[in-house]
Short mmCIF file of C-alpha atoms in Angstrom, two decimals:
data_model
loop_
_atom_site.label_atom_id
_atom_site.label_comp_id
_atom_site.label_asym_id
_atom_site.label_seq_id
_atom_site.Cartn_x
_atom_site.Cartn_y
_atom_site.Cartn_z
CA ARG A 1 -5.03 17.96 -15.30
CA THR A 2 -5.75 21.65 -14.99
CA GLN A 3 -6.62 21.71 -18.70
CA LEU A 4 -9.28 19.08 -18.09
CA MET A 5 -10.99 20.83 -15.19
CA GLY A 6 -14.32 22.34 -16.06
CA LEU A 7 -14.83 20.27 -19.22
CA PRO A 8 -18.22 18.62 -19.70
CA LEU A 9 -18.09 14.87 -19.02
CA ASP A 10 -18.40 13.84 -22.66
CA ALA A 11 -15.46 16.08 -23.64
CA LEU A 12 -13.42 14.88 -20.67
CA PHE A 13 -13.94 11.21 -21.53
CA GLN A 14 -12.80 11.83 -25.11
CA LYS A 15 -9.49 13.21 -23.83
CA LEU A 16 -8.72 10.37 -21.43
CA MET A 17 -6.82 7.25 -22.44
CA TRP A 18 -8.47 3.93 -21.52
CA PRO A 19 -6.17 3.18 -18.52
CA GLU A 20 -6.81 6.67 -17.13
CA LEU A 21 -10.56 6.20 -17.43
CA VAL A 22 -10.39 2.80 -15.71
CA LEU A 23 -8.28 4.30 -12.90
CA LEU A 24 -10.79 7.14 -12.49
CA VAL A 25 -13.65 4.65 -12.17
CA SER A 26 -11.68 2.42 -9.77
CA LYS A 27 -10.69 5.32 -7.53
CA ASN A 28 -14.33 6.43 -7.37
CA TRP A 29 -15.81 2.96 -7.13
CA GLN A 30 -18.60 3.95 -4.73
CA THR A 31 -20.02 6.12 -7.51
CA PHE A 32 -19.74 3.43 -10.20
CA GLU A 33 -20.47 0.25 -8.24
CA ALA A 34 -24.20 0.40 -8.98
CA ILE A 35 -23.40 0.51 -12.70
CA PHE A 36 -20.64 -2.09 -13.01
CA GLY A 37 -21.30 -4.38 -10.03
CA ASP A 38 -18.24 -6.42 -9.13
CA LYS A 39 -15.07 -4.30 -9.06
CA ARG A 40 -12.73 -7.23 -9.71
CA GLN A 41 -14.75 -8.24 -12.78
CA PHE A 42 -14.76 -4.64 -14.01
CA GLU A 43 -10.97 -4.39 -13.66
CA GLU A 44 -10.37 -7.78 -15.31
CA ASN A 45 -12.59 -6.89 -18.27
CA SER A 46 -10.96 -3.46 -18.52
CA THR A 47 -7.52 -5.08 -18.66
CA ILE A 48 -8.66 -7.44 -21.42
CA ILE A 49 -10.11 -4.53 -23.39
CA ASN A 50 -6.92 -2.48 -23.02
CA ASP A 51 -4.85 -5.43 -24.19
CA ARG A 52 -6.88 -5.81 -27.37
CA PRO A 53 -4.91 -7.32 -30.24
CA ASP A 54 -5.44 -4.48 -32.71
CA ALA A 55 -4.04 -1.87 -30.30
CA HIS A 56 -0.76 -3.60 -29.55
CA ALA A 57 1.70 -5.30 -31.85
CA LYS A 58 1.11 -8.94 -31.02
CA GLU A 59 -0.24 -12.09 -32.57
CA TRP A 60 -3.87 -12.89 -31.87
CA ASP A 61 -6.38 -15.56 -32.77
CA THR A 62 -10.14 -15.94 -32.71
CA ALA A 63 -10.10 -16.91 -29.02
CA ASP A 64 -8.33 -13.64 -28.15
CA PHE A 65 -10.85 -11.68 -30.17
CA ALA A 66 -13.79 -13.54 -28.61
CA LEU A 67 -12.49 -12.78 -25.11
CA TYR A 68 -12.02 -9.12 -26.03
CA ARG A 69 -15.51 -8.90 -27.52
CA ARG A 70 -17.08 -10.63 -24.49
CA SER A 71 -15.41 -8.19 -22.09
CA LEU A 72 -16.44 -5.22 -24.18
CA GLN A 73 -20.02 -6.49 -24.42
CA LEU A 74 -20.29 -6.88 -20.64
CA LEU A 75 -19.30 -3.25 -20.09
CA GLU A 76 -21.51 -2.04 -22.95
CA ASP A 77 -24.49 -3.89 -21.49
CA ARG A 78 -23.97 -2.28 -18.09
CA LEU A 79 -23.73 1.19 -19.63
CA ALA A 80 -26.76 0.60 -21.85
CA LYS A 81 -28.91 0.13 -18.75
CA LEU A 82 -28.28 3.78 -17.89
CA GLN A 83 -30.18 5.02 -20.92
#
């Protein structure tokens, strides 16, 4: 953690693993609520994204991929509104 202090946000985010980033957002929800809206939906979509079939050794089908893509698209759409 001390190695990460003082890093610009873009460099910090590149060093964090997905679950760490989700935990950071959840712990600071008041800051991110305006971006992501419903916290439960954010956490559910984040779990689906983390459990993506290509990152873990498991069987997957088109329904799994569609669910992953939908969850990712929801978060991407929220972030795109910031630009």
